[in-house]
Coordinates of C-alpha atoms in Angstrom, one line a residue:
Chain C
X449 CA 0.0 0.0 0.0
X450 CA 1.0 3.6 -0.7
X451 CA 2.0 6.0 2.0
X452 CA -0.4 8.8 2.9
X453 CA 1.4 11.7 1.1
X454 CA 1.5 9.6 -2.2
X455 CA -2.2 8.7 -1.8
X456 CA -3.2 12.3 -1.2
X457 CA -1.1 13.4 -4.3
X458 CA -2.8 10.7 -6.4
X459 CA -6.2 11.7 -5.2
X460 CA -5.5 15.3 -6.1
X461 CA -4.7 14.1 -9.7
X462 CA -8.2 12.6 -9.7
X463 CA -7.2 8.9 -9.5
X464 CA -10.3 7.1 -8.3
X465 CA -8.5 4.3 -6.5
X466 CA -6.6 6.7 -4.4
X467 CA -9.8 8.5 -3.5
X468 CA -11.4 5.2 -2.6
X469 CA -8.5 4.2 -0.5
X470 CA -8.5 7.5 1.4
X471 CA -12.2 7.2 2.1
X472 CA -11.7 3.7 3.4
X473 CA -9.0 5.0 5.7
X474 CA -11.2 7.7 7.1
X475 CA -14.3 5.5 7.4
X476 CA -12.7 3.0 9.6
X477 CA -10.6 3.5 12.6
X478 CA -7.4 2.9 10.7
X479 CA -4.0 3.8 12.2
X480 CA -3.4 6.3 9.4
X481 CA -6.7 8.1 10.1
X482 CA -5.1 11.1 11.8
X483 CA -2.3 11.4 9.3
X484 CA -4.8 11.4 6.5
X485 CA -7.0 14.0 8.1
X486 CA -4.0 16.2 8.9
X487 CA -2.8 15.9 5.3
X488 CA -6.2 16.8 3.9
X489 CA -6.9 19.8 6.0
X490 CA -5.1 22.4 3.9
X491 CA -6.6 21.0 0.7
X492 CA -10.3 21.4 1.7
X493 CA -12.8 24.2 1.4
X494 CA -13.2 24.3 -2.3
X495 CA -16.2 22.1 -2.7
X496 CA -19.8 23.2 -2.6
X497 CA -21.6 20.6 -0.5
X498 CA -25.2 19.9 -1.3
X499 CA -27.3 17.5 0.8
X500 CA -30.3 15.7 -0.7
X501 CA -32.8 14.0 1.6
X502 CA -36.2 12.5 1.2
X503 CA -38.3 9.4 2.0
X504 CA -37.8 6.2 0.1
X505 CA -39.5 6.3 -3.2
X506 CA -39.4 10.1 -3.9
X507 CA -36.7 9.6 -6.6
X508 CA -33.5 10.7 -4.8
X509 CA -31.2 8.6 -6.9
X510 CA -32.7 9.7 -10.2
X511 CA -32.6 13.3 -9.1
X512 CA -29.0 12.9 -7.9
X513 CA -28.0 11.4 -11.2
X514 CA -29.7 14.1 -13.2
X515 CA -28.0 16.8 -11.1
X516 CA -24.6 15.1 -11.7
X517 CA -25.3 15.4 -15.5
X518 CA -26.2 19.0 -15.2
X519 CA -23.1 19.9 -13.2
X520 CA -20.9 17.9 -15.6
X521 CA -22.3 19.9 -18.6
X522 CA -21.0 22.9 -16.8
X523 CA -17.6 21.2 -16.7
X524 CA -17.5 20.8 -12.9
X525 CA -16.1 17.8 -11.1
X526 CA -18.7 16.1 -9.0
X527 CA -18.5 13.8 -6.0
X528 CA -21.5 11.8 -4.8
X529 CA -21.7 10.3 -1.3
X530 CA -24.8 8.1 -1.0
X531 CA -25.8 7.3 2.5
X532 CA -29.0 5.5 1.9
X533 CA -29.9 1.9 2.4
X534 CA -32.7 2.1 -0.2
X535 CA -30.4 3.6 -2.9
X536 CA -29.3 1.5 -5.9
X537 CA -25.9 3.1 -5.4
X538 CA -25.5 1.7 -2.0
X539 CA -25.0 -1.8 -3.2
X540 CA -21.4 -0.7 -3.2
X541 CA -21.5 -0.2 0.5
X542 CA -22.2 -3.9 0.8
X543 CA -19.4 -4.7 -1.5
X544 CA -17.1 -2.1 0.0
X545 CA -16.2 -0.9 -3.4
X546 CA -16.9 1.8 -5.9
X547 CA -20.3 1.7 -7.4
X548 CA -21.4 2.2 -10.9
X549 CA -24.1 4.7 -11.7
X550 CA -24.8 3.7 -15.3
X551 CA -25.0 7.2 -16.8
X552 CA -21.7 8.4 -15.2
X553 CA -19.7 5.2 -14.6
X554 CA -17.1 6.0 -17.3
X555 CA -16.9 9.7 -16.6
X556 CA -13.6 10.5 -14.9
X557 CA -15.1 13.8 -13.7
X558 CA -17.5 12.0 -11.4
X559 CA -16.7 10.2 -8.2
X560 CA -19.4 8.1 -6.6
X561 CA -19.1 6.6 -3.2
X562 CA -21.7 4.9 -1.0
X563 CA -21.7 4.3 2.7
X564 CA -23.6 1.7 4.6
X565 CA -25.8 2.8 7.5
X566 CA -25.1 -0.2 9.6
X567 CA -22.8 -0.1 12.6
X568 CA -22.5 2.1 15.6
X569 CA -24.9 4.8 16.5
X570 CA -23.1 8.0 15.6
X571 CA -20.6 6.1 13.3
X572 CA -22.1 7.7 10.2
X573 CA -22.2 11.1 11.8
X574 CA -18.5 10.8 12.3
X575 CA -17.5 9.2 9.0
X576 CA -19.7 11.1 6.5
X577 CA -18.1 14.5 7.0
X578 CA -14.6 13.0 6.7
X579 CA -15.6 11.3 3.4
X580 CA -16.8 14.7 2.2
X581 CA -13.5 16.1 3.1
X582 CA -11.7 13.5 1.0
X583 CA -13.9 14.3 -2.0
X584 CA -13.3 18.0 -1.4
X585 CA -9.6 17.6 -1.2
X586 CA -9.6 15.4 -4.3
X587 CA -10.8 18.5 -6.2
X588 CA -14.5 18.0 -6.6
X589 CA -16.2 21.3 -7.3
X590 CA -19.6 20.0 -6.0
X591 CA -20.2 17.2 -3.6
X592 CA -23.7 15.7 -3.4
X593 CA -24.6 13.9 -0.2
X594 CA -27.7 11.7 -0.7
X595 CA -29.4 10.5 2.5
X596 CA -32.7 8.9 3.2
X597 CA -34.8 11.2 5.2
X598 CA -36.1 8.8 7.9
X599 CA -33.5 8.4 10.6
X600 CA -32.3 11.4 12.6
X601 CA -28.7 10.7 11.8
X602 CA -29.4 10.9 8.1
X603 CA -31.3 14.2 8.5
X604 CA -28.4 15.5 10.6
X605 CA -25.9 14.6 7.9
X606 CA -28.0 16.4 5.3
X607 CA -28.3 19.4 7.5
X608 CA -24.6 19.7 7.6
X609 CA -24.3 20.5 3.9
X610 CA -23.8 24.1 2.6
X611 CA -27.2 23.8 1.0
X612 CA -29.9 21.2 1.9
X613 CA -32.3 20.0 -0.7
X614 CA -35.5 18.2 0.6
X615 CA -37.2 16.0 -2.0
X616 CA -40.9 15.1 -1.9
X617 CA -43.3 13.3 -4.2
X618 CA -47.0 13.8 -4.7
X619 CA -49.5 11.5 -3.0
X620 CA -47.2 10.1 -0.3
X621 CA -48.7 12.1 2.6
X622 CA -45.4 13.8 2.6
X623 CA -46.8 17.1 3.9
X624 CA -47.7 15.7 7.3
X625 CA -44.6 13.6 7.3
X626 CA -42.5 16.6 6.5
X627 CA -43.9 18.4 9.6
X628 CA -43.3 15.4 11.7
X629 CA -39.7 14.7 10.6
X630 CA -38.9 18.3 11.1
X631 CA -37.7 18.6 7.5
X632 CA -39.4 21.9 7.1
X633 CA -36.7 23.3 9.3
X634 CA -33.7 21.9 7.3
X635 CA -34.5 22.6 3.6
X636 CA -32.9 25.5 1.7
X637 CA -34.5 24.2 -1.5
X638 CA -37.5 21.9 -1.8
X639 CA -38.1 19.7 -4.8
X640 CA -41.4 18.1 -5.7
X641 CA -40.3 15.3 -7.9
X642 CA -42.6 13.2 -10.1
X643 CA -44.4 16.5 -10.8
X644 CA -46.3 14.9 -13.7
X645 CA -48.3 12.8 -11.2
X646 CA -51.6 13.6 -9.7
X647 CA -51.4 15.6 -6.6
X648 CA -48.2 17.5 -7.5
X649 CA -50.0 20.9 -7.4
X650 CA -51.5 20.1 -4.0
X651 CA -48.2 18.9 -2.6
X652 CA -46.3 22.0 -3.8
X653 CA -49.1 24.3 -2.5
X654 CA -49.2 22.6 0.9
X655 CA -45.5 22.9 1.1
X656 CA -45.4 26.5 0.2
X657 CA -48.2 27.2 2.7
X658 CA -46.3 25.4 5.5
X659 CA -43.0 27.1 4.6
X660 CA -44.9 30.4 4.9
X661 CA -46.1 29.6 8.4
X662 CA -42.6 29.9 9.8
X663 CA -41.4 32.9 11.6
X664 CA -41.6 36.2 9.7
X665 CA -38.7 36.7 7.4
X666 CA -36.8 40.0 7.0
X667 CA -36.3 41.6 3.5
X668 CA -32.9 40.0 2.9
X669 CA -33.8 36.6 4.3
X670 CA -33.9 33.4 2.3
X671 CA -37.2 32.0 1.3
X672 CA -36.8 28.3 0.3
X673 CA -38.1 27.9 -3.2
X674 CA -40.2 24.9 -4.2
X675 CA -39.1 23.5 -7.6
X676 CA -41.1 20.9 -9.6
X677 CA -39.2 18.2 -11.4
X678 CA -39.6 15.0 -13.4
X679 CA -36.1 13.8 -12.8
X680 CA -36.5 10.7 -14.8
X681 CA -37.0 12.9 -17.9
X682 CA -34.6 15.6 -16.7
X683 CA -37.4 18.1 -16.4
X684 CA -36.9 20.9 -13.9
X685 CA -33.3 19.9 -13.2
X686 CA -31.8 23.2 -14.6
X687 CA -34.2 25.0 -12.3
X688 CA -32.9 23.1 -9.3
X689 CA -29.3 23.9 -10.3
X690 CA -30.4 27.6 -10.6
X691 CA -32.0 27.5 -7.1
X692 CA -28.8 26.0 -5.7
X693 CA -26.7 28.7 -7.4
X694 CA -29.0 31.4 -6.0
X695 CA -28.8 30.0 -2.5
X696 CA -25.0 29.8 -2.7
X697 CA -24.8 33.4 -3.9
X698 CA -27.2 34.5 -1.2
X699 CA -25.1 32.7 1.5
X700 CA -21.8 34.2 0.2
X701 CA -23.3 37.7 0.1
X702 CA -24.5 37.5 3.7
X703 CA -21.5 35.6 5.2
X704 CA -23.8 32.7 5.8
X705 CA -21.7 30.2 4.0
X706 CA -18.7 30.8 6.2
X707 CA -20.9 30.8 9.3
X708 CA -22.4 27.4 8.3
X709 CA -19.0 25.9 7.7
X710 CA -17.8 27.1 11.0
X711 CA -20.9 25.6 12.7
X712 CA -20.4 22.4 10.8
X713 CA -16.7 22.2 11.9
X714 CA -17.7 22.9 15.5
X715 CA -20.2 20.1 15.4
X716 CA -17.6 17.7 13.9
X717 CA -15.2 18.6 16.7
X718 CA -17.9 18.1 19.3
X719 CA -18.8 14.7 17.9
X720 CA -15.2 13.5 17.8
X721 CA -14.6 14.9 21.3
X722 CA -17.7 13.1 22.7
X723 CA -16.5 9.9 21.0
X724 CA -13.1 10.2 22.6
X725 CA -14.8 10.8 26.0
X726 CA -17.0 7.7 25.3
X727 CA -13.9 5.6 24.8
X728 CA -12.5 7.0 28.0
X729 CA -15.6 5.9 29.8
X730 CA -15.1 2.5 28.4
X731 CA -11.5 2.4 29.6
X732 CA -12.6 3.8 33.0
X733 CA -15.3 1.2 33.7
X734 CA -13.1 -1.5 32.5
X735 CA -16.0 -2.2 32.8
X736 CA -16.2 -3.1 36.5
X737 CA -17.7 0.2 37.7
X738 CA -20.2 0.3 34.8
X739 CA -21.2 -3.3 35.3
X740 CA -21.7 -2.7 39.0
X741 CA -24.0 0.3 38.2
X742 CA -25.9 -1.8 35.7
X743 CA -26.5 -4.5 38.3
X744 CA -27.9 -1.9 40.7
X745 CA -30.2 -0.6 37.9
X746 CA -31.5 -4.0 37.0
X747 CA -32.2 -4.8 40.7
X748 CA -34.2 -1.5 41.0
X749 CA -31.7 -0.1 43.5
X750 CA -30.7 2.8 41.3
X751 CA -32.0 4.7 38.2
X752 CA -30.0 5.3 35.1
X753 CA -29.6 9.0 35.7
X754 CA -28.3 8.5 39.2
X755 CA -25.9 5.9 37.8
X756 CA -24.7 8.3 35.1
X757 CA -23.9 10.9 37.8
X758 CA -21.6 8.4 39.5
X759 CA -19.9 7.6 36.2
X760 CA -19.3 11.2 35.3
X761 CA -17.9 12.0 38.8
X762 CA -15.6 9.0 38.4
X763 CA -14.4 10.4 35.1
X764 CA -13.8 13.9 36.5
X765 CA -11.7 12.4 39.3
X766 CA -9.5 10.8 36.7
Chain T
X200 CA -50.4 19.3 38.3
X201 CA -49.9 16.3 40.6
X202 CA -46.7 15.6 42.5
X203 CA -44.5 12.8 41.4
X204 CA -45.4 10.2 44.1
X205 CA -49.2 10.7 43.3
X206 CA -48.5 10.4 39.6
X207 CA -46.6 7.2 40.1
X208 CA -49.3 5.8 42.4
X209 CA -52.0 6.6 39.8
X210 CA -49.9 5.0 37.0
X211 CA -49.6 1.9 39.1
X212 CA -53.4 1.8 39.2
X213 CA -53.4 1.9 35.4
X214 CA -54.7 5.4 35.0
X215 CA -53.7 6.3 31.4
X216 CA -53.5 10.1 32.0
X217 CA -50.9 9.5 34.8
X218 CA -48.9 7.2 32.5
X219 CA -49.0 9.8 29.7
X220 CA -47.9 12.5 32.1
X221 CA -45.0 10.5 33.3
X222 CA -43.8 9.7 29.8
X223 CA -44.0 13.3 28.9
X224 CA -41.9 14.1 32.0
X225 CA -39.2 11.6 31.0
X226 CA -39.3 12.5 27.3
X227 CA -38.4 16.1 27.9
X228 CA -35.8 17.6 30.1
X229 CA -38.3 18.4 32.8
X230 CA -37.2 19.5 36.3
X231 CA -38.9 16.4 37.7
X232 CA -37.1 14.0 35.4
X233 CA -34.7 12.7 38.0
X234 CA -37.3 12.5 40.7
X235 CA -39.5 10.4 38.3
X236 CA -36.7 8.1 37.3
X237 CA -35.7 7.5 41.0
X238 CA -39.4 6.8 41.9
X239 CA -39.8 4.3 39.0
X240 CA -36.6 2.4 39.6
X241 CA -37.9 0.0 42.3
X242 CA -41.1 -0.7 40.3
X243 CA -39.4 -1.9 37.1
X244 CA -38.2 -5.2 35.8
X245 CA -41.6 -6.9 35.5
X246 CA -42.3 -6.3 31.8
X247 CA -41.1 -8.4 29.0
X248 CA -39.9 -6.0 26.3
X249 CA -40.3 -7.0 22.7
X250 CA -38.8 -4.9 19.9
X251 CA -40.4 -5.0 16.4
X252 CA -38.5 -3.5 13.5
X253 CA -38.8 -3.6 9.7
X254 CA -38.8 -1.4 6.7
X255 CA -41.8 0.8 5.8
X256 CA -44.5 -1.2 4.2
X257 CA -43.9 -4.6 5.8
X258 CA -46.9 -4.3 8.0
X259 CA -45.4 -3.5 11.4
X260 CA -48.4 -1.7 12.7
X261 CA -50.8 -4.4 11.7
X262 CA -48.6 -7.0 13.3
X263 CA -48.2 -5.0 16.4
X264 CA -52.0 -4.6 16.6
X265 CA -52.5 -8.4 16.1
X266 CA -49.9 -9.2 18.8
X267 CA -51.6 -6.8 21.2
X268 CA -54.9 -8.8 20.6
X269 CA -53.1 -12.1 21.2
X270 CA -51.5 -11.0 24.5
X271 CA -54.8 -9.5 25.7
X272 CA -56.6 -12.8 25.1
X273 CA -54.0 -14.2 27.6
X274 CA -55.2 -11.6 30.0
X275 CA -51.8 -9.7 30.0
X276 CA -51.5 -5.9 30.2
X277 CA -49.8 -4.5 27.1
X278 CA -47.9 -1.3 26.5
X279 CA -47.0 -0.2 22.9
X280 CA -44.3 2.4 22.2
X281 CA -44.3 3.3 18.5
X282 CA -41.1 5.0 17.3
X283 CA -41.9 5.1 13.7
X284 CA -42.6 8.1 11.4
X285 CA -44.5 5.9 9.0
X286 CA -46.7 4.4 11.6
X287 CA -50.4 5.4 11.8
X288 CA -49.9 5.3 15.6
X289 CA -47.3 8.0 15.5
X290 CA -49.8 10.7 14.6
X291 CA -50.0 11.0 18.3
X292 CA -46.4 12.1 18.5
X293 CA -47.3 15.1 16.5
X294 CA -50.2 15.8 18.7
X295 CA -48.3 15.0 21.8
X296 CA -51.2 12.9 23.1
X297 CA -52.4 9.4 23.5
X298 CA -53.2 7.7 20.2
X299 CA -56.1 5.6 19.2
X300 CA -55.5 2.2 17.7
X301 CA -59.0 1.4 16.6
X302 CA -59.1 -2.2 17.8
X303 CA -57.8 -1.5 21.2
X304 CA -58.7 2.1 21.9
X305 CA -61.3 1.4 24.5
X306 CA -59.3 -1.5 26.2
X307 CA -58.0 -0.3 29.6
X308 CA -55.5 -3.2 29.5
X309 CA -53.7 -1.6 26.6
X310 CA -51.5 1.5 26.7
X311 CA -50.3 3.0 23.5
X312 CA -47.7 5.7 23.1
X313 CA -45.9 7.1 20.2
X314 CA -42.7 9.1 20.0
X315 CA -41.6 11.4 17.2
X316 CA -38.3 10.8 15.7
X317 CA -37.5 14.5 15.2
X318 CA -35.1 16.3 17.4
X319 CA -31.5 15.8 18.5
X320 CA -29.4 12.9 17.4
X321 CA -29.3 10.6 20.3
X322 CA -32.5 12.1 21.8
X323 CA -34.6 9.0 21.1
X324 CA -31.8 6.7 22.3
X325 CA -32.1 8.5 25.6
X326 CA -35.9 8.9 25.8
X327 CA -37.2 5.5 24.5
X328 CA -35.7 3.4 27.3
X329 CA -37.1 5.8 29.9
X330 CA -40.6 5.6 28.3
X331 CA -40.3 1.8 28.4
X332 CA -39.5 2.1 32.1
X333 CA -42.7 4.1 32.7
X334 CA -44.8 1.4 31.0
X335 CA -43.0 -1.3 32.9
X336 CA -43.5 0.5 36.3
X337 CA -47.2 1.1 35.3
X338 CA -47.7 -2.7 35.4
X339 CA -47.5 -3.7 31.7
X340 CA -46.7 -7.4 31.4
X341 CA -45.5 -6.9 27.9
X342 CA -44.1 -3.8 26.2
X343 CA -44.0 -3.8 22.4
X344 CA -41.5 -1.3 21.0
X345 CA -42.2 -0.7 17.3
X346 CA -39.5 1.0 15.2
X347 CA -38.9 1.5 11.6
X348 CA -35.8 -0.4 10.6
X349 CA -34.0 2.2 8.5
X350 CA -32.1 4.5 10.8
X351 CA -29.4 3.2 13.0
X352 CA -30.9 4.7 16.1
X353 CA -34.1 2.9 15.5
X354 CA -32.3 -0.4 15.0
X355 CA -30.3 0.4 18.2
X356 CA -33.6 0.9 20.1
X357 CA -35.0 -2.4 18.9
X358 CA -31.9 -4.2 19.8
X359 CA -32.3 -3.1 23.4
X360 CA -35.4 -5.2 23.8
X361 CA -35.4 -8.5 25.7
X362 CA -36.5 -10.1 22.4
X363 CA -36.1 -8.5 19.0
X364 CA -38.5 -9.3 16.2
X365 CA -37.5 -8.4 12.6
X366 CA -40.3 -8.1 10.1
X367 CA -39.9 -8.6 6.3
X368 CA -42.4 -8.9 3.5
X369 CA -42.0 -10.8 0.2
X370 CA -40.8 -9.0 -3.0
X371 CA -39.3 -6.0 -1.3
X372 CA -35.7 -7.0 -1.9
X373 CA -35.5 -7.3 1.8
X374 CA -33.0 -10.1 1.7
X375 CA -30.3 -7.9 0.4
X376 CA -31.5 -5.0 2.5
X377 CA -31.4 -7.2 5.6
X378 CA -27.7 -8.0 5.1
X379 CA -27.0 -4.3 4.5
X380 CA -28.8 -3.0 7.5
X381 CA -27.2 -5.6 9.7
X382 CA -30.6 -6.8 10.8
X383 CA -29.5 -10.4 10.5
X384 CA -27.4 -9.7 13.6
X385 CA -30.2 -8.3 15.7
X386 CA -33.2 -10.6 15.2
X387 CA -34.2 -13.2 17.8
X388 CA -37.4 -14.0 15.8
X389 CA -38.0 -13.2 12.1
X390 CA -41.4 -12.7 10.7
X391 CA -42.2 -12.9 7.0
X392 CA -45.5 -11.0 6.9
X393 CA -47.9 -10.9 3.9
X394 CA -47.0 -14.5 3.5
X395 CA -49.9 -15.0 1.1
X396 CA -48.1 -12.9 -1.5
X397 CA -45.9 -14.2 -4.2
X398 CA -42.3 -14.6 -3.2
X399 CA -43.0 -15.4 0.4
X400 CA -41.4 -18.9 0.1
X401 CA -38.3 -17.4 -1.5
X402 CA -38.0 -14.7 1.1
X403 CA -38.3 -17.2 4.0
X404 CA -35.9 -19.6 2.3
X405 CA -33.3 -16.9 1.6
X406 CA -33.6 -15.6 5.2
X407 CA -33.2 -19.1 6.6
X408 CA -30.2 -19.6 4.4
X409 CA -28.6 -16.4 5.5
X410 CA -29.3 -17.1 9.1
X411 CA -27.5 -20.4 8.6
X412 CA -24.5 -18.7 7.3
X413 CA -23.6 -17.2 10.6
X414 CA -21.1 -18.6 13.0
X415 CA -21.6 -22.2 14.0
X416 CA -24.0 -22.6 16.9
X417 CA -23.5 -24.9 19.9
X418 CA -26.2 -27.4 20.9
X419 CA -27.9 -25.1 23.4
X420 CA -27.7 -22.0 21.3
X421 CA -30.7 -20.0 20.0
X422 CA -31.5 -20.4 16.3
X423 CA -33.8 -17.6 15.3
X424 CA -37.0 -19.0 13.9
X425 CA -38.7 -17.6 10.7
X426 CA -42.4 -17.4 11.2
X427 CA -44.9 -16.6 8.3
X428 CA -47.8 -14.4 9.0
X429 CA -50.7 -12.6 7.3
X430 CA -51.2 -10.2 10.1
X431 CA -54.1 -8.4 8.5
X432 CA -56.1 -11.7 8.9
X433 CA -54.4 -12.7 12.2
X434 CA -52.8 -15.7 10.6
X435 CA -49.5 -16.9 12.2
X436 CA -49.8 -14.5 15.1
X437 CA -50.2 -17.3 17.7
X438 CA -47.0 -18.8 16.2
X439 CA -45.2 -15.5 16.7
X440 CA -46.4 -15.4 20.3
X441 CA -45.2 -19.0 20.8
X442 CA -41.8 -18.1 19.3
X443 CA -41.5 -15.2 21.7
X444 CA -42.4 -17.4 24.7
X445 CA -39.8 -19.9 23.6
X446 CA -37.2 -17.3 23.3
X447 CA -38.0 -15.9 26.7
X448 CA -37.9 -19.3 28.3
X449 CA -34.6 -20.0 26.5
X450 CA -33.1 -16.7 27.8
X451 CA -34.3 -17.4 31.3
X452 CA -33.0 -20.9 31.4
X453 CA -29.5 -19.7 30.3
X454 CA -29.2 -16.5 32.3
X455 CA -29.4 -14.6 29.0
X456 CA -32.3 -12.4 30.0
X457 CA -30.5 -11.0 33.1
X458 CA -27.3 -10.5 31.0
X459 CA -29.2 -8.6 28.3
X460 CA -30.9 -6.4 30.9
X461 CA -27.6 -5.6 32.5
X462 CA -26.0 -4.8 29.1
X463 CA -29.0 -2.6 28.3
X464 CA -28.7 -0.8 31.6
X465 CA -25.0 -0.3 31.0
X466 CA -25.7 1.2 27.6
X467 CA -28.3 3.5 29.1
X468 CA -25.9 4.7 31.7
X469 CA -23.2 5.2 29.1
X470 CA -25.6 7.2 26.9
X471 CA -26.6 9.4 29.7
X472 CA -23.0 9.9 30.9
X473 CA -21.9 10.9 27.4
X474 CA -24.8 13.4 27.2
X475 CA -23.8 14.9 30.5
X476 CA -20.2 15.2 29.2
X477 CA -21.5 16.7 26.0
X478 CA -23.3 19.4 28.0
X479 CA -20.1 20.0 29.9
X480 CA -18.2 20.5 26.6
X481 CA -20.9 23.0 25.6
X482 CA -20.4 24.8 29.0
X483 CA -16.6 24.7 28.5
X484 CA -16.5 26.1 25.0
X485 CA -18.9 28.7 25.9
X486 CA -18.3 28.4 23.0
X487 CA -15.2 30.5 22.5
X488 CA -12.7 27.7 22.5
X489 CA -14.9 25.6 20.2
X490 CA -15.5 28.5 17.8
X491 CA -11.7 29.2 17.6
X492 CA -11.1 25.6 16.8
X493 CA -13.8 25.6 14.2
X494 CA -12.3 28.7 12.6
X495 CA -8.9 26.9 12.3
X496 CA -10.6 23.9 10.7
X497 CA -12.4 26.1 8.1
X498 CA -9.2 27.8 7.2
X499 CA -7.5 24.5 6.8
X500 CA -5.0 25.1 9.6
X501 CA -6.2 22.2 11.7
X502 CA -8.2 18.9 11.1
X503 CA -11.2 17.9 13.2
X504 CA -9.4 15.1 15.0
X505 CA -6.6 17.4 16.1
X506 CA -9.2 19.9 17.2
X507 CA -11.1 17.3 19.2
X508 CA -7.8 16.4 21.0
X509 CA -7.5 20.0 22.1
X510 CA -11.0 20.0 23.4
X511 CA -10.7 16.8 25.3
X512 CA -7.5 18.0 27.0
X513 CA -9.3 21.2 28.0
X514 CA -12.0 19.2 29.6
X515 CA -9.6 17.0 31.5
X516 CA -7.9 20.1 32.8
X517 CA -11.2 21.1 34.3

């Protein structure tokens, strides 16, 4: 295997195998993880990160594929990170290898990577931003992060993008679902896909109505647009790209992009610090102390909050 | 509002409003949270907790409803906790109130509660076990925890049950999905619902095959059964109940039930301790230190892992 500086150099030249290897290194807890992250740091910040989320069946993969095509026609290099168990792309997560997206498989300007959602709670929240960093450092102009909008961690990942796109489709009761899942709070751009189907008008109208119910906006504030698409036929995709460009320009003009990136970095650091502390708790308990506390909870002698207090005190004492 | 001891006493008598109030208190960060948890501790441990998980569309709610009916015919008190944005039960999460499940709405021996999946990452992982504790303390003999098997946090919640049931349906490509989501590792009982549909045999066969691929089992080990149901017509439900009883008896005979509950308690304590530490990080940063680190990451001067090291050190120093 190559050393980290060579891998990073090869990734900068757009070599897909080097990019794949780097993502594998940051996904797992490899010994080179820290070396990779340190090497990537000065190379990041160039990519525009777009999150796409929506329930299974709304056409996320088709929309992502159409967006890749649109960005490629502009000559931009595109990375795709698919974090979605229902996505056809994510077969690759199972195989642990690069996935083929038929329209773009042979295009060297497109890099597609999928991540499985299995594993530790919080594992994805840690790994996804690092994978985005690799794609960013590898020279992608745009990174699309596709997630299924069901689990909270997926919504969290999408909300860490520069711009978040929420996809809906007519007739799925998505209006109510949207309110429930809190996605009305995370979208910068809303897409009603399959807009040739019955109910598209109602869905778009309901969505616009609900978006209008939010707190009053000032004159320069961002009002999330609702774009209609038929992604399978490429309809409305240029309008989505336009909405993304507008949002990016708005963010840049108002200092919002830098603020979002700072907030994203702060959350990343917080997540990693909490994970380090969690490991420390594991070391601490050993897990004699933790086991003893668990026994007391099972016997009804202590409640979990009381037990957690004991554990935190033990940590503070060293 | 009533004081905590009165609420707990009323919940023990099976008063639904008292149970609802207690769950609301443990869901949120109410000032009475710790008092409630301490009061519940000695009353818990009597309920058999069954997790049900599966992708949207496999018939989780129908199966849950049929299981409630079966347990009620045995004269047992049943609690249902629905953590599923796609569940008809979870309308209640939006309304923040008790939900009606038409067949069982007027049955005082059934308590149904839904939880929204919105909110903080990890919020559900914290709140769901506490809600189960309330139902347990309120005298439920069986608590069914229904989750959608997509997000990791939901899978994590299901895997914290005494017995985990994984539901599949024919023709949904669930076999592959199962492997991907890691659900082959979490099920104690597998249910192929909608077994009157084409492909049910193939799904059950594939599942049995994949379950057989796992590590070799010893003579006394548990081999997860695959039960076929048509929950909408009540078919196969008695067999599911029988499989649950067998699993419970097996666990009790081998000391597995006590071990699982200890492990569950340990994870609960760990989660709460990590959350307390996370709050402490927030206090620490204030968030000047965290903001400064985030700035350095955005400028490419530092990577997130290096920043997390700084933060953890700052915490250790007090």
